[in-house]
Each structure stands twice: as C-alpha cells, then as structure tokens.
GROMACS .gro file of C-alpha atoms in nm:
model
  285
    1UNK     CA    1   0.154  -1.429  -0.986
    2UNK     CA    2   0.382  -1.133  -1.029
    3UNK     CA    3   0.693  -1.064  -0.824
    4UNK     CA    4   0.508  -0.777  -0.655
    5UNK     CA    5   0.302  -1.038  -0.472
    6UNK     CA    6   0.614  -1.196  -0.323
    7UNK     CA    7   0.818  -1.079  -0.027
    8UNK     CA    8   1.135  -1.198   0.141
    9UNK     CA    9   1.192  -1.296   0.503
   10UNK     CA   10   1.553  -1.253   0.621
   11UNK     CA   11   1.545  -1.627   0.709
   12UNK     CA   12   1.597  -1.685   0.336
   13UNK     CA   13   1.948  -1.548   0.368
   14UNK     CA   14   2.043  -1.530   0.737
   15UNK     CA   15   2.416  -1.506   0.664
   16UNK     CA   16   2.377  -1.193   0.453
   17UNK     CA   17   2.389  -0.849   0.610
   18UNK     CA   18   2.075  -0.641   0.618
   19UNK     CA   19   2.205  -0.441   0.320
   20UNK     CA   20   2.281  -0.756   0.119
   21UNK     CA   21   1.943  -0.901   0.212
   22UNK     CA   22   1.765  -0.585   0.096
   23UNK     CA   23   1.965  -0.592  -0.228
   24UNK     CA   24   1.857  -0.952  -0.288
   25UNK     CA   25   1.491  -0.857  -0.251
   26UNK     CA   26   1.530  -0.567  -0.495
   27UNK     CA   27   1.712  -0.783  -0.747
   28UNK     CA   28   1.412  -1.018  -0.748
   29UNK     CA   29   1.166  -0.737  -0.810
   30UNK     CA   30   1.018  -0.753  -0.461
   31UNK     CA   31   0.883  -0.455  -0.270
   32UNK     CA   32   0.840  -0.609   0.076
   33UNK     CA   33   1.077  -0.761   0.332
   34UNK     CA   34   1.058  -0.903   0.682
   35UNK     CA   35   1.346  -0.844   0.919
   36UNK     CA   36   1.425  -1.063   1.219
   37UNK     CA   37   1.544  -1.023   1.576
   38UNK     CA   38   1.695  -1.372   1.606
   39UNK     CA   39   1.993  -1.356   1.367
   40UNK     CA   40   2.323  -1.343   1.554
   41UNK     CA   41   2.569  -1.090   1.415
   42UNK     CA   42   2.302  -0.920   1.209
   43UNK     CA   43   2.048  -0.645   1.249
   44UNK     CA   44   1.867  -0.626   1.495
   45UNK     CA   45   2.084  -0.819   1.743
   46UNK     CA   46   2.409  -0.653   1.639
   47UNK     CA   47   2.288  -0.315   1.761
   48UNK     CA   48   2.203  -0.168   1.422
   49UNK     CA   49   1.983   0.134   1.487
   50UNK     CA   50   1.625   0.137   1.363
   51UNK     CA   51   1.697   0.462   1.184
   52UNK     CA   52   1.972   0.289   0.985
   53UNK     CA   53   1.742   0.002   0.888
   54UNK     CA   54   1.472   0.249   0.787
   55UNK     CA   55   1.716   0.445   0.573
   56UNK     CA   56   1.851   0.132   0.401
   57UNK     CA   57   1.499   0.015   0.315
   58UNK     CA   58   1.381   0.356   0.198
   59UNK     CA   59   1.682   0.397  -0.028
   60UNK     CA   60   1.574   0.082  -0.211
   61UNK     CA   61   1.202   0.155  -0.214
   62UNK     CA   62   1.128  -0.139   0.017
   63UNK     CA   63   0.847  -0.177   0.269
   64UNK     CA   64   0.940  -0.345   0.596
   65UNK     CA   65   0.639  -0.565   0.643
   66UNK     CA   66   0.728  -0.697   0.987
   67UNK     CA   67   0.977  -0.772   1.256
   68UNK     CA   68   0.978  -1.145   1.314
   69UNK     CA   69   0.914  -1.199   1.608
   70UNK     CA   70   0.805  -1.161   1.969
   71UNK     CA   71   0.852  -1.515   2.096
   72UNK     CA   72   0.630  -1.678   2.363
   73UNK     CA   73   0.391  -1.387   2.329
   74UNK     CA   74   0.105  -1.575   2.497
   75UNK     CA   75   0.310  -1.629   2.813
   76UNK     CA   76   0.235  -1.273   2.920
   77UNK     CA   77   0.438  -1.144   3.216
   78UNK     CA   78   0.661  -0.850   3.306
   79UNK     CA   79   0.952  -0.989   3.104
   80UNK     CA   80   0.736  -1.041   2.797
   81UNK     CA   81   0.587  -0.694   2.827
   82UNK     CA   82   0.933  -0.539   2.834
   83UNK     CA   83   1.038  -0.743   2.530
   84UNK     CA   84   0.723  -0.633   2.353
   85UNK     CA   85   0.780  -0.267   2.433
   86UNK     CA   86   1.136  -0.287   2.299
   87UNK     CA   87   1.040  -0.462   1.975
   88UNK     CA   88   0.738  -0.244   1.912
   89UNK     CA   89   0.949   0.069   1.958
   90UNK     CA   90   1.207  -0.070   1.714
   91UNK     CA   91   0.932  -0.156   1.467
   92UNK     CA   92   0.788   0.195   1.489
   93UNK     CA   93   1.126   0.361   1.446
   94UNK     CA   94   1.246   0.145   1.158
   95UNK     CA   95   0.918   0.183   0.973
   96UNK     CA   96   0.798  -0.176   1.010
   97UNK     CA   97   0.426  -0.221   0.961
   98UNK     CA   98   0.378  -0.516   1.194
   99UNK     CA   99   0.526  -0.737   1.465
  100UNK     CA  100   0.489  -1.113   1.428
  101UNK     CA  101   0.367  -1.282   1.747
  102UNK     CA  102   0.485  -1.642   1.801
  103UNK     CA  103   0.325  -1.858   2.072
  104UNK     CA  104   0.483  -2.084   2.333
  105UNK     CA  105   0.599  -2.406   2.169
  106UNK     CA  106   0.743  -2.625   2.445
  107UNK     CA  107   0.444  -2.837   2.540
  108UNK     CA  108   0.327  -2.604   2.817
  109UNK     CA  109   0.006  -2.402   2.823
  110UNK     CA  110  -0.171  -2.641   2.587
  111UNK     CA  111  -0.464  -2.746   2.807
  112UNK     CA  112  -0.812  -2.659   2.688
  113UNK     CA  113  -0.927  -2.347   2.869
  114UNK     CA  114  -0.575  -2.256   2.979
  115UNK     CA  115  -0.446  -2.180   2.631
  116UNK     CA  116  -0.749  -1.967   2.541
  117UNK     CA  117  -0.722  -1.768   2.864
  118UNK     CA  118  -0.348  -1.713   2.815
  119UNK     CA  119  -0.407  -1.593   2.460
  120UNK     CA  120  -0.667  -1.338   2.564
  121UNK     CA  121  -0.447  -1.210   2.846
  122UNK     CA  122  -0.160  -1.156   2.602
  123UNK     CA  123  -0.376  -0.984   2.341
  124UNK     CA  124  -0.516  -0.750   2.606
  125UNK     CA  125  -0.164  -0.663   2.721
  126UNK     CA  126  -0.029  -0.611   2.371
  127UNK     CA  127  -0.320  -0.414   2.230
  128UNK     CA  128  -0.249  -0.071   2.383
  129UNK     CA  129   0.124  -0.101   2.310
  130UNK     CA  130   0.062  -0.182   1.944
  131UNK     CA  131  -0.208   0.079   1.900
  132UNK     CA  132   0.002   0.355   2.055
  133UNK     CA  133   0.279   0.279   1.806
  134UNK     CA  134   0.050   0.225   1.506
  135UNK     CA  135   0.181  -0.129   1.461
  136UNK     CA  136  -0.021  -0.439   1.365
  137UNK     CA  137   0.020  -0.758   1.567
  138UNK     CA  138   0.046  -1.059   1.335
  139UNK     CA  139  -0.053  -1.370   1.531
  140UNK     CA  140   0.115  -1.681   1.390
  141UNK     CA  141  -0.025  -2.015   1.511
  142UNK     CA  142   0.228  -2.300   1.487
  143UNK     CA  143   0.114  -2.644   1.380
  144UNK     CA  144   0.351  -2.837   1.604
  145UNK     CA  145   0.180  -3.072   1.849
  146UNK     CA  146   0.375  -2.905   2.130
  147UNK     CA  147   0.240  -2.558   2.051
  148UNK     CA  148   0.002  -2.368   2.277
  149UNK     CA  149  -0.171  -2.206   1.977
  150UNK     CA  150  -0.207  -2.444   1.684
  151UNK     CA  151  -0.532  -2.328   1.527
  152UNK     CA  152  -0.607  -2.002   1.351
  153UNK     CA  153  -0.971  -2.048   1.454
  154UNK     CA  154  -0.877  -2.001   1.822
  155UNK     CA  155  -0.685  -1.684   1.739
  156UNK     CA  156  -0.977  -1.551   1.535
  157UNK     CA  157  -1.218  -1.622   1.820
  158UNK     CA  158  -0.997  -1.448   2.076
  159UNK     CA  159  -0.943  -1.141   1.858
  160UNK     CA  160  -1.315  -1.115   1.786
  161UNK     CA  161  -1.402  -1.149   2.156
  162UNK     CA  162  -1.188  -0.841   2.225
  163UNK     CA  163  -1.320  -0.652   1.921
  164UNK     CA  164  -0.956  -0.609   1.823
  165UNK     CA  165  -0.961  -0.690   1.451
  166UNK     CA  166  -0.812  -0.349   1.379
  167UNK     CA  167  -0.504  -0.432   1.586
  168UNK     CA  168  -0.441  -0.800   1.519
  169UNK     CA  169  -0.424  -1.005   1.201
  170UNK     CA  170  -0.316  -1.362   1.128
  171UNK     CA  171  -0.013  -1.508   0.957
  172UNK     CA  172  -0.110  -1.799   0.736
  173UNK     CA  173   0.202  -2.016   0.722
  174UNK     CA  174   0.174  -2.291   0.461
  175UNK     CA  175   0.402  -2.521   0.665
  176UNK     CA  176   0.213  -2.475   0.991
  177UNK     CA  177  -0.126  -2.490   0.819
  178UNK     CA  178  -0.037  -2.841   0.699
  179UNK     CA  179   0.095  -2.954   1.037
  180UNK     CA  180  -0.209  -2.826   1.225
  181UNK     CA  181  -0.453  -3.018   1.008
  182UNK     CA  182  -0.681  -2.714   1.010
  183UNK     CA  183  -0.894  -2.683   0.698
  184UNK     CA  184  -1.032  -2.327   0.728
  185UNK     CA  185  -0.819  -2.046   0.586
  186UNK     CA  186  -0.971  -1.745   0.767
  187UNK     CA  187  -0.875  -1.522   0.477
  188UNK     CA  188  -1.068  -1.221   0.604
  189UNK     CA  189  -0.847  -1.213   0.914
  190UNK     CA  190  -0.516  -1.285   0.738
  191UNK     CA  191  -0.257  -1.013   0.693
  192UNK     CA  192   0.046  -1.204   0.562
  193UNK     CA  193   0.135  -1.547   0.425
  194UNK     CA  194   0.462  -1.732   0.490
  195UNK     CA  195   0.557  -1.986   0.224
  196UNK     CA  196   0.802  -2.276   0.235
  197UNK     CA  197   0.799  -2.634   0.113
  198UNK     CA  198   0.897  -2.978   0.236
  199UNK     CA  199   1.025  -3.233  -0.017
  200UNK     CA  200   1.166  -3.515   0.201
  201UNK     CA  201   0.945  -3.816   0.119
  202UNK     CA  202   1.058  -4.011   0.425
  203UNK     CA  203   0.907  -3.767   0.675
  204UNK     CA  204   0.566  -3.811   0.830
  205UNK     CA  205   0.379  -3.483   0.871
  206UNK     CA  206   0.412  -3.480   1.255
  207UNK     CA  207   0.789  -3.523   1.217
  208UNK     CA  208   0.836  -3.222   0.992
  209UNK     CA  209   1.045  -2.946   1.151
  210UNK     CA  210   1.174  -2.602   1.056
  211UNK     CA  211   1.501  -2.747   0.928
  212UNK     CA  212   1.311  -2.935   0.659
  213UNK     CA  213   1.160  -2.619   0.511
  214UNK     CA  214   1.297  -2.541   0.165
  215UNK     CA  215   1.184  -2.331  -0.131
  216UNK     CA  216   0.866  -2.446  -0.302
  217UNK     CA  217   0.905  -2.656  -0.616
  218UNK     CA  218   0.717  -2.933  -0.798
  219UNK     CA  219   0.815  -3.185  -0.530
  220UNK     CA  220   0.650  -2.988  -0.249
  221UNK     CA  221   0.450  -3.202  -0.004
  222UNK     CA  222   0.266  -2.911   0.162
  223UNK     CA  223   0.051  -2.823  -0.140
  224UNK     CA  224   0.161  -2.461  -0.144
  225UNK     CA  225   0.003  -2.427  -0.489
  226UNK     CA  226  -0.331  -2.547  -0.354
  227UNK     CA  227  -0.311  -2.327  -0.048
  228UNK     CA  228  -0.218  -2.016  -0.246
  229UNK     CA  229  -0.491  -2.090  -0.500
  230UNK     CA  230  -0.745  -2.123  -0.219
  231UNK     CA  231  -0.629  -1.797  -0.064
  232UNK     CA  232  -0.673  -1.619  -0.396
  233UNK     CA  233  -1.011  -1.778  -0.454
  234UNK     CA  234  -1.132  -1.663  -0.112
  235UNK     CA  235  -1.020  -1.306  -0.184
  236UNK     CA  236  -0.681  -1.267  -0.018
  237UNK     CA  237  -0.491  -0.962  -0.140
  238UNK     CA  238  -0.163  -0.967   0.038
  239UNK     CA  239   0.196  -1.073   0.013
  240UNK     CA  240   0.352  -1.417   0.009
  241UNK     CA  241   0.678  -1.407   0.203
  242UNK     CA  242   0.942  -1.675   0.148
  243UNK     CA  243   1.053  -1.821   0.483
  244UNK     CA  244   1.273  -2.132   0.435
  245UNK     CA  245   1.476  -2.252   0.733
  246UNK     CA  246   1.683  -2.527   0.568
  247UNK     CA  247   2.061  -2.486   0.561
  248UNK     CA  248   2.058  -2.607   0.201
  249UNK     CA  249   1.874  -2.288   0.107
  250UNK     CA  250   2.087  -2.061   0.323
  251UNK     CA  251   2.414  -2.192   0.177
  252UNK     CA  252   2.301  -2.217  -0.187
  253UNK     CA  253   2.556  -2.122  -0.450
  254UNK     CA  254   2.286  -1.922  -0.633
  255UNK     CA  255   2.002  -1.822  -0.403
  256UNK     CA  256   1.882  -1.561  -0.651
  257UNK     CA  257   1.830  -1.830  -0.916
  258UNK     CA  258   1.664  -2.063  -0.666
  259UNK     CA  259   1.415  -1.798  -0.561
  260UNK     CA  260   1.343  -1.708  -0.922
  261UNK     CA  261   1.273  -2.074  -0.999
  262UNK     CA  262   1.038  -2.102  -0.702
  263UNK     CA  263   0.850  -1.790  -0.807
  264UNK     CA  264   0.829  -1.922  -1.162
  265UNK     CA  265   0.680  -2.248  -1.035
  266UNK     CA  266   0.420  -2.067  -0.825
  267UNK     CA  267   0.330  -1.823  -1.104
  268UNK     CA  268   0.277  -2.111  -1.344
  269UNK     CA  269   0.069  -2.326  -1.113
  270UNK     CA  270  -0.121  -2.105  -0.867
  271UNK     CA  271  -0.435  -1.923  -0.972
  272UNK     CA  272  -0.386  -1.571  -1.110
  273UNK     CA  273  -0.478  -1.270  -0.896
  274UNK     CA  274  -0.829  -1.125  -0.922
  275UNK     CA  275  -0.913  -0.866  -1.184
  276UNK     CA  276  -0.805  -0.506  -1.141
  277UNK     CA  277  -1.012  -0.332  -0.877
  278UNK     CA  278  -1.149  -0.647  -0.716
  279UNK     CA  279  -1.134  -0.619  -0.339
  280UNK     CA  280  -0.919  -0.858  -0.141
  281UNK     CA  281  -0.801  -0.880   0.219
  282UNK     CA  282  -0.455  -0.871   0.374
  283UNK     CA  283  -0.160  -0.635   0.364
  284UNK     CA  284  -0.186  -0.500   0.010
  285UNK     CA  285   0.096  -0.552  -0.242
   0.00000   0.00000   0.00000
C-alpha cells in the first residue's frame, strides 16, 4: 500500500489546529483529509469560515474527503434538517466531497421495523439537500449494541429501495465492522474506509469503545490487515482514513512517527493494490 491510499481524519490530532492537521497529512505523503464538526476550539466549531478551510487545503494540494459528521441523522425532524442544511452548505463551500452520516446510538429506535422506517425517512429527507449541493452522504453504521443502525446490509437495502446509490455510499469502519459481527463487506457500495485498532487483551468485543481505538500495529485485535486485504480482493479502490480516538494517540510525543509505523505495518501485511487500470469501487485515491 502506498501513502496515496491513506487519508487522515482530524480525530488523529484533535488538539492541532486545522493548519497543523493539514501539514501533518502533507508530511506523511497523504492527499486526503477528513475534517470534523465536533472539535471544541477548532474548525468548524470555532467559526472558521469554509472559504478559509478550502484555501488552506488547496494551498497544500489536499482533498477534503468529508465533514464528519451529522449525528443522529436517522432521527429525522426539523432540528435535524436544519443541522443537515448547515453542514451540507459548509461542506459545499469548503470543497468537501461528502458528509458522514452517523446514526442514533443511545438504545432508542432499535426495534425491527422501526429502525428501517426511520432510516428511509432520513434518507428521503437528506437526498434532495445533498443532491442540490453535489455532496455525497456517507452512511456509517456503528457496531455498538445500542445503535439503531448496526448493519451495512440494512443501509444497502434502504439505499437500493430509494434508487439512491448515486447520492449515498457506505463507510466501512474496521472497528464497527468487528463489533457488529457482520461478515459481508458490501464493497460495491463503499465510498470510504475508517481504520483504527484495539490492542487491549482484557477487553471483550462488546466492551470495546471509541476510547480504546489506537493506531493499527501487529497487536491489533480487529484484523485490520484481513479486512483491508478482503476489501482489496473484492475490488475496493478508495482511501483508508486513520480515525483513532484514544488519548494515547492524541498526546503522542511523535505522532508523525507513529502514523508512519502504522502505514509501514499495513503496507507490509495487507495485499497490494490491483494492477494499473483495474477497476475498483469507492472514492478514488
């Protein structure tokens, strides 16, 4: 795997400014970044204009892959619609290609029938807003038992039922894929992959949480190497975005080195990309 296949989510370095975060991505040879709307004291929450973010990225030759994220997207109501309009407008104006859509994760809306209906309602509401702005909606199922959308298969079914594959894609998150227990990868519908590892041997899978998510190394319990290899084998041609939530990553004395080591591990152990010209799916590198 080459660095061009990797991207960086601002959650890797939440205490760095948007400029410092972009510089980190460039220093690692990356071309894609994900910005977030949940980092206090940082863009977007600090009032940084989308034009400024766009300019900073363009000056470094970076693509803004997504804004992460519209939370509780499948609890569609007037408040959610207004949040969506605001984020989609910001995404359009800063040059972001997509908006990540995160489902309700508090134990509500999980009943069979209810969750599918709520998902379709949300997708119907979001579709015209995304299409008008030329933004892709990246649906990210969460594997937690409390989540109202755990399975990628349910998202695929809902998107297909609305004939909306041109508007919505999936995020394959290696952490959430493990927690969900889902075996299918749905590569044809996947637009982006989030990668992180868990190394704590004392944790059971159901007890794994965001705070346990570190950079991927040889001690990884999520089989990132196996997942990435399977994605390649099934024809995925997209970007693998580092998204660790652990404080130990955020406060590292040498995050650049740590990320380089993780990339080195994945390059050495995951299958190589297909031959030049072979078609794959996803957001292209």
